[in-house]
Short mmCIF file of N, CA and C in Angstrom, two decimals:
data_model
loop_
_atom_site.label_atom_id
_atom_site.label_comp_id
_atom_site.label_asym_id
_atom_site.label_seq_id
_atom_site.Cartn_x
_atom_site.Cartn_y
_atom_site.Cartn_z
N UNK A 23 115.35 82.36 99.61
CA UNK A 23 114.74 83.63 99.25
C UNK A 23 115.26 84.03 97.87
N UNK A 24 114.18 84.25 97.15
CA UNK A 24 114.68 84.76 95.81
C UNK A 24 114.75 86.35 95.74
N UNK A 25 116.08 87.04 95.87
CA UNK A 25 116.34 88.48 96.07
C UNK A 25 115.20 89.46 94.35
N UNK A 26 115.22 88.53 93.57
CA UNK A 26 114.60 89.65 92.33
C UNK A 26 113.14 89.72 92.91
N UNK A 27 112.60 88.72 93.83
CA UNK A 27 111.12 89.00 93.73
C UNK A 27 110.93 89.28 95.49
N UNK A 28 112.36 89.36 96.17
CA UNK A 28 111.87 89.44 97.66
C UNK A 28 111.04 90.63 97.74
N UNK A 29 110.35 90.82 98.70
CA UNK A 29 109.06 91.92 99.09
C UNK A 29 109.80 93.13 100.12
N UNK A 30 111.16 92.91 100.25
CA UNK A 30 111.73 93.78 100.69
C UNK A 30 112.53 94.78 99.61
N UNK A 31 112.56 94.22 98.31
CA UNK A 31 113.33 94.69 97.41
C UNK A 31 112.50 95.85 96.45
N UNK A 32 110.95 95.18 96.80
CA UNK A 32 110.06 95.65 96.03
C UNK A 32 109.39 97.00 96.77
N UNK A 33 109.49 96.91 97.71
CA UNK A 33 109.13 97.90 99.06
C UNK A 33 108.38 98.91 98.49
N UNK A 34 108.51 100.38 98.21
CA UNK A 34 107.54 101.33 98.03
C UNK A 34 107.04 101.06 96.46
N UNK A 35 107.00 100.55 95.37
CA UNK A 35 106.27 99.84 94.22
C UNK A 35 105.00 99.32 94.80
N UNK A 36 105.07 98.43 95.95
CA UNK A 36 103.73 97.96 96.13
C UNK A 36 102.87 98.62 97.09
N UNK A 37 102.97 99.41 97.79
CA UNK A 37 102.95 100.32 98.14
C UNK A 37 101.37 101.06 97.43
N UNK A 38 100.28 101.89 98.32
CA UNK A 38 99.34 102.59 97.84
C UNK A 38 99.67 104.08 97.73
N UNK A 39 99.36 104.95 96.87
CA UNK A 39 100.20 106.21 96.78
C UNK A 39 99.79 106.71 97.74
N UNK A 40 98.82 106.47 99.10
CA UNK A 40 98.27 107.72 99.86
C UNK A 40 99.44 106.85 101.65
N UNK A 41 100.07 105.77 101.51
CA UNK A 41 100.94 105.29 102.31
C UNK A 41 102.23 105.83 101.99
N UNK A 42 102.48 106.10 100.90
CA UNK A 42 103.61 106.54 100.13
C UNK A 42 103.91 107.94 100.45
N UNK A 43 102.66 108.50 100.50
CA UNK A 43 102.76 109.91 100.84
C UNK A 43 103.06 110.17 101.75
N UNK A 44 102.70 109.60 102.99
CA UNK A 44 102.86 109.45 104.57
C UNK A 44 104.51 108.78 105.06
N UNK A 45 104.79 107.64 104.53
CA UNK A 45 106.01 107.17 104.79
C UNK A 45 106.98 107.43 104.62
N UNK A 46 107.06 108.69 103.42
CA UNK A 46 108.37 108.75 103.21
C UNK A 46 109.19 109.53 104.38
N UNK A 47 108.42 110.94 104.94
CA UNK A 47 108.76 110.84 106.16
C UNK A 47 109.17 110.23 107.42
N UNK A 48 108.62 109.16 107.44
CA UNK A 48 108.41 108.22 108.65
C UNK A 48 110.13 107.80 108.17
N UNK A 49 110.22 107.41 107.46
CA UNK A 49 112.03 106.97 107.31
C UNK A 49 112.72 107.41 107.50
N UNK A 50 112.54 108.91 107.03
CA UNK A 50 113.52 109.90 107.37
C UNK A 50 113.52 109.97 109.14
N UNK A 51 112.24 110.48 109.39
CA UNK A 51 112.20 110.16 110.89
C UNK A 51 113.01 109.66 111.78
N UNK A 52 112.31 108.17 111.58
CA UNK A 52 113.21 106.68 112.21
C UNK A 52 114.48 107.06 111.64
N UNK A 53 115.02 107.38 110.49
CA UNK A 53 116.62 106.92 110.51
C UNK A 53 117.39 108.06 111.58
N UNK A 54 116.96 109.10 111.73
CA UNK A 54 117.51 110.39 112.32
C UNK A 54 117.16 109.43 113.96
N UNK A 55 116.00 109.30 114.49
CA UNK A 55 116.19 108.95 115.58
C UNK A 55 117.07 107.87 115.95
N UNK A 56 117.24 106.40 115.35
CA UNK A 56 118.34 105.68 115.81
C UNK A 56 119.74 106.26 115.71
N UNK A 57 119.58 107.09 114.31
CA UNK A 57 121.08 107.77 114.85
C UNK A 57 121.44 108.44 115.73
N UNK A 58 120.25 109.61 116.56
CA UNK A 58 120.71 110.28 117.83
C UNK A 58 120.19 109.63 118.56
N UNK A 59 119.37 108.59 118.94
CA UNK A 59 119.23 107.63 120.05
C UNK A 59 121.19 107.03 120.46
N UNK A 60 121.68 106.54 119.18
CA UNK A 60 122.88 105.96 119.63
C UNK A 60 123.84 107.21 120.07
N UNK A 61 123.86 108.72 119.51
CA UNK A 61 124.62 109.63 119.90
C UNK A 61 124.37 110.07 121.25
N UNK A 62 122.75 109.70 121.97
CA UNK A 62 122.58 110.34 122.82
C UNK A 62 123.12 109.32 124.08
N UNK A 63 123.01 108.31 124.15
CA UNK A 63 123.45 107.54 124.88
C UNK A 63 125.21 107.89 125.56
N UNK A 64 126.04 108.47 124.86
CA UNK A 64 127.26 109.21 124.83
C UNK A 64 127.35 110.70 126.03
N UNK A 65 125.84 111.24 125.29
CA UNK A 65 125.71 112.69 125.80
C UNK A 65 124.83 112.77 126.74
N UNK A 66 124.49 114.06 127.77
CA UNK A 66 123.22 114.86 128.30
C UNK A 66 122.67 115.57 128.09
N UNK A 67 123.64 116.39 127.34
CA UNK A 67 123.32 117.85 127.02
C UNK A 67 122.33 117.71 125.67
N UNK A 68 121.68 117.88 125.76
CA UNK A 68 120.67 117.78 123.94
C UNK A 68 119.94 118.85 124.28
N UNK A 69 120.08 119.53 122.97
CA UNK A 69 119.33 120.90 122.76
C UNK A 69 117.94 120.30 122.09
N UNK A 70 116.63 121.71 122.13
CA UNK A 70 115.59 121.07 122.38
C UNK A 70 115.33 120.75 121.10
N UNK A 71 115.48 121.18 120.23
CA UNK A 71 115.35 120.36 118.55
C UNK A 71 115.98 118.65 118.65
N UNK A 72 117.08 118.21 119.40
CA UNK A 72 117.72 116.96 119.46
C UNK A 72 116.65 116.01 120.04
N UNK A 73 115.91 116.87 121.37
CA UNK A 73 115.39 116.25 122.34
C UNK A 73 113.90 115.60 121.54
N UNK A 74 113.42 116.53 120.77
CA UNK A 74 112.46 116.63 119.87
C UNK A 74 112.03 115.38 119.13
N UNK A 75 113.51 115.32 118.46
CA UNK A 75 113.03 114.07 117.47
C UNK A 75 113.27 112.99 117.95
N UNK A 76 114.33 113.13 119.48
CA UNK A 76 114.41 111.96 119.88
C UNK A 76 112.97 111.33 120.85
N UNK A 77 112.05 112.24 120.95
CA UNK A 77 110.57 111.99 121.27
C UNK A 77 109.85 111.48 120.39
N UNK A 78 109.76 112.37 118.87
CA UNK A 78 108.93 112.21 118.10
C UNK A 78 109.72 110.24 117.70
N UNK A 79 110.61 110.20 117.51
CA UNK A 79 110.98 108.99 117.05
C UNK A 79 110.77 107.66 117.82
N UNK A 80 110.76 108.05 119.29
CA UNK A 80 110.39 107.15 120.57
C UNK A 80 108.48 106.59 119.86
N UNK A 81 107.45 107.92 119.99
CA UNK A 81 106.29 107.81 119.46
C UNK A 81 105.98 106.93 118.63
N UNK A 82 107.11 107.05 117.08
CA UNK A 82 106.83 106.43 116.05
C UNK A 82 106.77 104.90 115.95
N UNK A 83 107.96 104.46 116.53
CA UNK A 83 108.23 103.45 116.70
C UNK A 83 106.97 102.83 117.95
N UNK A 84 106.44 102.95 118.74
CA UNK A 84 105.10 102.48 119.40
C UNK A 84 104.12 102.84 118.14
N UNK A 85 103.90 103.55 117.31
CA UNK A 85 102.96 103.71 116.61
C UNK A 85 102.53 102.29 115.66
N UNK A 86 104.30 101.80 115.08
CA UNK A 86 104.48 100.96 114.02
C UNK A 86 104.51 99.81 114.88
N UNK A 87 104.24 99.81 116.38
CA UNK A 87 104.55 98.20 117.03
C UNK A 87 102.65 97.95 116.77
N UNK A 88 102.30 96.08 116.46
CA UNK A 88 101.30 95.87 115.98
C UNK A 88 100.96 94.79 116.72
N UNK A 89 99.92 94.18 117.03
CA UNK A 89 99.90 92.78 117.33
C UNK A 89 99.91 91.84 117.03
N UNK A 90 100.32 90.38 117.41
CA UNK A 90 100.32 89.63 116.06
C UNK A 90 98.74 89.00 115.65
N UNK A 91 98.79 89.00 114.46
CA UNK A 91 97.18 88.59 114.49
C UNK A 91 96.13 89.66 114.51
N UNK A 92 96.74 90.87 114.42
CA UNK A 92 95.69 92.27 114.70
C UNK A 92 95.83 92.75 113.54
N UNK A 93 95.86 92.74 112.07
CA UNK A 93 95.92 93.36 110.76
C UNK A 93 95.59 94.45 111.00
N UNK A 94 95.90 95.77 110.10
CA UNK A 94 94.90 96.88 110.23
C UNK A 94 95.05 97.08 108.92
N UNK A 95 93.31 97.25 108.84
CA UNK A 95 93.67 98.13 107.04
C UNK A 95 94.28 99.29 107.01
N UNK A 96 95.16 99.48 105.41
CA UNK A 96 95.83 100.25 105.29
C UNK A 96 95.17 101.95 105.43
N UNK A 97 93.68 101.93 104.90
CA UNK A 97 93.61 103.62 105.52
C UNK A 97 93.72 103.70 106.86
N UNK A 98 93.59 102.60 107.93
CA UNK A 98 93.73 103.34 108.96
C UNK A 98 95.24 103.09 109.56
N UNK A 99 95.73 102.36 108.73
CA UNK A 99 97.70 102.75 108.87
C UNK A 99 98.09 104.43 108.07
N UNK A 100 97.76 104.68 107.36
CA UNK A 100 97.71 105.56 106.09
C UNK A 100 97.40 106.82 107.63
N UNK A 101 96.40 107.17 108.15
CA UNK A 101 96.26 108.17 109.44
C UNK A 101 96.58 108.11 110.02
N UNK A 102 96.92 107.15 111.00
CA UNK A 102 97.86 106.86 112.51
C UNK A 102 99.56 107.14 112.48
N UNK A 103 100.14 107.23 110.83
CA UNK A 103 101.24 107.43 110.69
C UNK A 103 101.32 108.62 110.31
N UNK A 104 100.14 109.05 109.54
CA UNK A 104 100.11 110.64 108.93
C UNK A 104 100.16 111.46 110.88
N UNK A 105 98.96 111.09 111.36
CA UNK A 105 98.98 111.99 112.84
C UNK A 105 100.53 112.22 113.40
N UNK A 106 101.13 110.98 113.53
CA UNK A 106 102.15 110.76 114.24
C UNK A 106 103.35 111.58 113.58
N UNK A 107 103.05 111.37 112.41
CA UNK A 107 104.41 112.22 112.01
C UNK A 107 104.64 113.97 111.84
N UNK A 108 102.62 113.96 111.99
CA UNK A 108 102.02 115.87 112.05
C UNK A 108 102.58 115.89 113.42
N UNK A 109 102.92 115.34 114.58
CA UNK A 109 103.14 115.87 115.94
C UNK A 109 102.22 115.99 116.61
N UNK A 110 101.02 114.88 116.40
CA UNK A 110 99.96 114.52 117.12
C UNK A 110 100.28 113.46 118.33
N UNK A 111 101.50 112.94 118.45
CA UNK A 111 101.71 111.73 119.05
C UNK A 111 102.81 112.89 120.30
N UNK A 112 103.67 113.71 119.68
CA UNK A 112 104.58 114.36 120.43
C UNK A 112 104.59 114.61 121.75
N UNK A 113 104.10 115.38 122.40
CA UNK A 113 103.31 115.55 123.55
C UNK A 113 102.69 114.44 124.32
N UNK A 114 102.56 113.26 124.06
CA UNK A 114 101.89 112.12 124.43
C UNK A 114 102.70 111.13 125.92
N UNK A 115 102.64 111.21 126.58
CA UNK A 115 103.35 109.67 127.45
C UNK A 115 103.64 108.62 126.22
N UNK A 116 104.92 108.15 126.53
CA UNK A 116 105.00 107.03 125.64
C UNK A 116 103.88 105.79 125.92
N UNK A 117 104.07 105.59 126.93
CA UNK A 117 103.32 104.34 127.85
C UNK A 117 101.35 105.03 127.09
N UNK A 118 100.94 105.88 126.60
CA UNK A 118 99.79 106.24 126.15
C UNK A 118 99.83 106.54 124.82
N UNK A 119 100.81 105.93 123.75
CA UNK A 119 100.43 106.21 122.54
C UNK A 119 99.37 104.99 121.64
N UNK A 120 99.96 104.18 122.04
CA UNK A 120 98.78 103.00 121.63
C UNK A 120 97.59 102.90 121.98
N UNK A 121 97.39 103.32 122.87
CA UNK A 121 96.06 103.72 123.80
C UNK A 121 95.16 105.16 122.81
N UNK A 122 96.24 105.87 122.71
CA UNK A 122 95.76 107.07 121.78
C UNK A 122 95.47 106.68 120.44
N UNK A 123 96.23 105.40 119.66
CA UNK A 123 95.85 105.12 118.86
C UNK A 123 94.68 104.34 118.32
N UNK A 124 94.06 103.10 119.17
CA UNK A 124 93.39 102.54 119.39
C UNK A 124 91.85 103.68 119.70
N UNK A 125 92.04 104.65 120.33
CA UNK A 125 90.80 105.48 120.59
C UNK A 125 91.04 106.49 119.70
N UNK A 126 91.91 106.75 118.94
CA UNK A 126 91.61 107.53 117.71
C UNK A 126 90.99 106.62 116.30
N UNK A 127 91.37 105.45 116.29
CA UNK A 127 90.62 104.55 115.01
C UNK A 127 89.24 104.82 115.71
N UNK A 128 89.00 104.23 116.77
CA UNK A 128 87.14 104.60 116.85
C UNK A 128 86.92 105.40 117.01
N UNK A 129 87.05 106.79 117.28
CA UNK A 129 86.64 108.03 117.20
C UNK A 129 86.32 108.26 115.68
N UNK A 130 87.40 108.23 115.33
CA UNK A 130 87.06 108.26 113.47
C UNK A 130 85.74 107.08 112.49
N UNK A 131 86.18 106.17 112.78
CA UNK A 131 84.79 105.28 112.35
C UNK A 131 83.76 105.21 112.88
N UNK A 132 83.38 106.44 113.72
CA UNK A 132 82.45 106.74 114.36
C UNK A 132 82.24 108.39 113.80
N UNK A 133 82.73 109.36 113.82
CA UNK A 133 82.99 110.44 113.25
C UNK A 133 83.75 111.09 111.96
N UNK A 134 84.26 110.38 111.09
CA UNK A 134 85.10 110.39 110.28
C UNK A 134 84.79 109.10 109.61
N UNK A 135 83.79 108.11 109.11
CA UNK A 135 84.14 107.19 107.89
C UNK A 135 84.13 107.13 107.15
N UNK A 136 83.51 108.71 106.28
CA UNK A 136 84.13 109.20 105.02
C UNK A 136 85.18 109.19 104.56
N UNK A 137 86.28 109.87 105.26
CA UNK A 137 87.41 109.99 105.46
C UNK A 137 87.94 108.76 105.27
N UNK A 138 88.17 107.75 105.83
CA UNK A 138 88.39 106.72 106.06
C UNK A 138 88.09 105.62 104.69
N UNK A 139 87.14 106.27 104.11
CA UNK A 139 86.13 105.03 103.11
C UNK A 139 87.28 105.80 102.13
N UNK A 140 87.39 106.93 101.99
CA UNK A 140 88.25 107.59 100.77
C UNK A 140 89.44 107.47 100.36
N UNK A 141 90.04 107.19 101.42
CA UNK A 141 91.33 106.62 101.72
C UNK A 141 91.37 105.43 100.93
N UNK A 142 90.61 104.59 101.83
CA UNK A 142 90.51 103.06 101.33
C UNK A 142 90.23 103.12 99.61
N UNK A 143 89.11 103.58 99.00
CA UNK A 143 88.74 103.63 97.87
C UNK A 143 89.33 104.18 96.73
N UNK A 144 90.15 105.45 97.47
CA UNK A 144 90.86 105.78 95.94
C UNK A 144 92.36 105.67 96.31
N UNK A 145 92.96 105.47 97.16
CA UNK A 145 94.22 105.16 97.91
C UNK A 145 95.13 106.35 97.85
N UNK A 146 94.41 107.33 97.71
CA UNK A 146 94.95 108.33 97.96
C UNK A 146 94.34 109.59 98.94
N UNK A 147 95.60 109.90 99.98
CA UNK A 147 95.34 110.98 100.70
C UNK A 147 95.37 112.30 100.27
N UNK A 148 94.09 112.74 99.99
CA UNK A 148 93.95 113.83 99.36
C UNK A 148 93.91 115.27 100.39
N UNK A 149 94.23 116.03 100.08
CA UNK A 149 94.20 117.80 100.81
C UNK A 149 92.82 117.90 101.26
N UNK A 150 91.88 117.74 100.79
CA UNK A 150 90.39 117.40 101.34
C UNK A 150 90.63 116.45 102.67
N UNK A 151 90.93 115.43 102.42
CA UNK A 151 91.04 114.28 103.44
C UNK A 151 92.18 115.26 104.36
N UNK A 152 93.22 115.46 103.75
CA UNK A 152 94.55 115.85 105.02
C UNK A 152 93.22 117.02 105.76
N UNK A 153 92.61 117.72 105.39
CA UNK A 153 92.06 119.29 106.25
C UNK A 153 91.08 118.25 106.93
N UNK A 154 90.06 117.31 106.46
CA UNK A 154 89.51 116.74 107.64
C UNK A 154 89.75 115.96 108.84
N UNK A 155 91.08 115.23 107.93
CA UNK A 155 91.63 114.38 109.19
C UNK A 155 92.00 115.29 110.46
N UNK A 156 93.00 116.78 110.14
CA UNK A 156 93.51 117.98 110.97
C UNK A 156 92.43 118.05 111.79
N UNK A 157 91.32 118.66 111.26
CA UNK A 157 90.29 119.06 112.43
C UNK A 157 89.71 118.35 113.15
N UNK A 158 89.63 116.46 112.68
CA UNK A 158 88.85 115.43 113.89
C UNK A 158 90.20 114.95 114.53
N UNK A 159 91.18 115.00 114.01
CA UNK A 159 92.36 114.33 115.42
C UNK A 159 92.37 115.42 116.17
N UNK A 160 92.32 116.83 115.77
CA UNK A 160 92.57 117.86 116.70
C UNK A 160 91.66 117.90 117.93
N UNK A 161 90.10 117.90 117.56
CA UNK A 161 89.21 117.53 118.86
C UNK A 161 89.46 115.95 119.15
N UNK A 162 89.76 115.02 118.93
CA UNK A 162 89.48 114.17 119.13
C UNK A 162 91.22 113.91 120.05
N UNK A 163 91.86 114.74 119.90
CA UNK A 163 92.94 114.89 120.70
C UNK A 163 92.87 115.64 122.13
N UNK A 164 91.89 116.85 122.12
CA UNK A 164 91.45 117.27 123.11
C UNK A 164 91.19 116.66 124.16
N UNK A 165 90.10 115.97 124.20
CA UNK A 165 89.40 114.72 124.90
C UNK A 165 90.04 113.97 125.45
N UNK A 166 90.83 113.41 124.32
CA UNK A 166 92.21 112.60 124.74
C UNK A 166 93.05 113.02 125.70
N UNK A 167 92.93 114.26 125.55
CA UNK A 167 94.29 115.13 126.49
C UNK A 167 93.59 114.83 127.96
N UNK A 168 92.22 115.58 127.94
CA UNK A 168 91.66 115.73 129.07
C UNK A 168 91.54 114.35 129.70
N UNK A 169 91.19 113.41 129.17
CA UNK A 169 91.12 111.83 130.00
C UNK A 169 92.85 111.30 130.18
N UNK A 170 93.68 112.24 130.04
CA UNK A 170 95.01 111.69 130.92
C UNK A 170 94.85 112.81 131.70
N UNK A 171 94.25 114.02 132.41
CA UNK A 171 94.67 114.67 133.19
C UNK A 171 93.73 115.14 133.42
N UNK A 172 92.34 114.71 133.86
CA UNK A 172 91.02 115.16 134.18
C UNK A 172 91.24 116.07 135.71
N UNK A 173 91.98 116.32 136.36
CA UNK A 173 91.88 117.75 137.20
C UNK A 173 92.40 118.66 136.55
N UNK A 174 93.37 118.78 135.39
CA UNK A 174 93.18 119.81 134.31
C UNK A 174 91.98 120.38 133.44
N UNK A 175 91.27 119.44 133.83
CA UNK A 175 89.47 119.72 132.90
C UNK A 175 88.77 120.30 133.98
N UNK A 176 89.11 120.16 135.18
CA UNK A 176 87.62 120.80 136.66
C UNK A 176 88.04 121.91 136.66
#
């Protein structure tokens, strides 16, 4: 491995600015959760801000697991990490976030491929794009909600 040109060295440079925008959180994220994942293992007591991120960070990490052989283009990595890190994933069963993710890409390329095409095209997540994405994950989370707990819907 040549360290001046490894692709780990080069990391957010290659990078699209509208992934950039989204990830930098996601690090901060992940690093806070392995650190109180390992503190919590020690403790019980976790107050509900502790408990919080040690959810939101459980989420993330299913968000970023991929298949092998399953590529995804980057706008629709660019939303699935933006949702997840808005606290769209929070509330979720772990065992149902991939499931949520998978039926949120087609909800959107079905309702949203503007969104989606804009992303891709100018590689940036714009305040236009962030207010549309808000309002179709939000219904499109609804739905979602209701098909894990359909005697909550009768």
């Amino acid at each position: 491995m040549n360290v001046g040109i490894s692709v780990s060295r080069v990391g957010g440079s290659a990078q699209v600015k509208a992934m950039k925008s989204v990830a930098g959180t996601i690090k901060l994220d992940l690093a806070q959760y392995r650190e109180l994942a390992a503190f919590a293992q020690f403790g019980s007591d976790l107050d509900k801000a502790t408990l919080a991120q040690l959810n939101r960070g459980q989420r993330l990490v299913e968000i970023l697991k991929q298949g092998q052989y399953q590529p995804m283009p980057v706008e629709k990595q660019v939303v699935i990490i933006w949702a997840a890190t808005n606290g769209y994933a929070d509330d979720l069963p772990v065992a149902q976030v991939r499931r949520f993710e998978a039926e949120l890409m087609a909800y959107l390329d079905v309702n949203a491929p503007e969104v989606l095409r804009g992303i891709r095209d100018t590689k940036v997540l714009s305040d236009d794009a962030k207010a549309q994405l808000k309002a179709q994950v939000a219904a499109f989370k609804e739905t979602f909600q209701a098909s894990l707990n359909p005697a909550a819907g009768a």
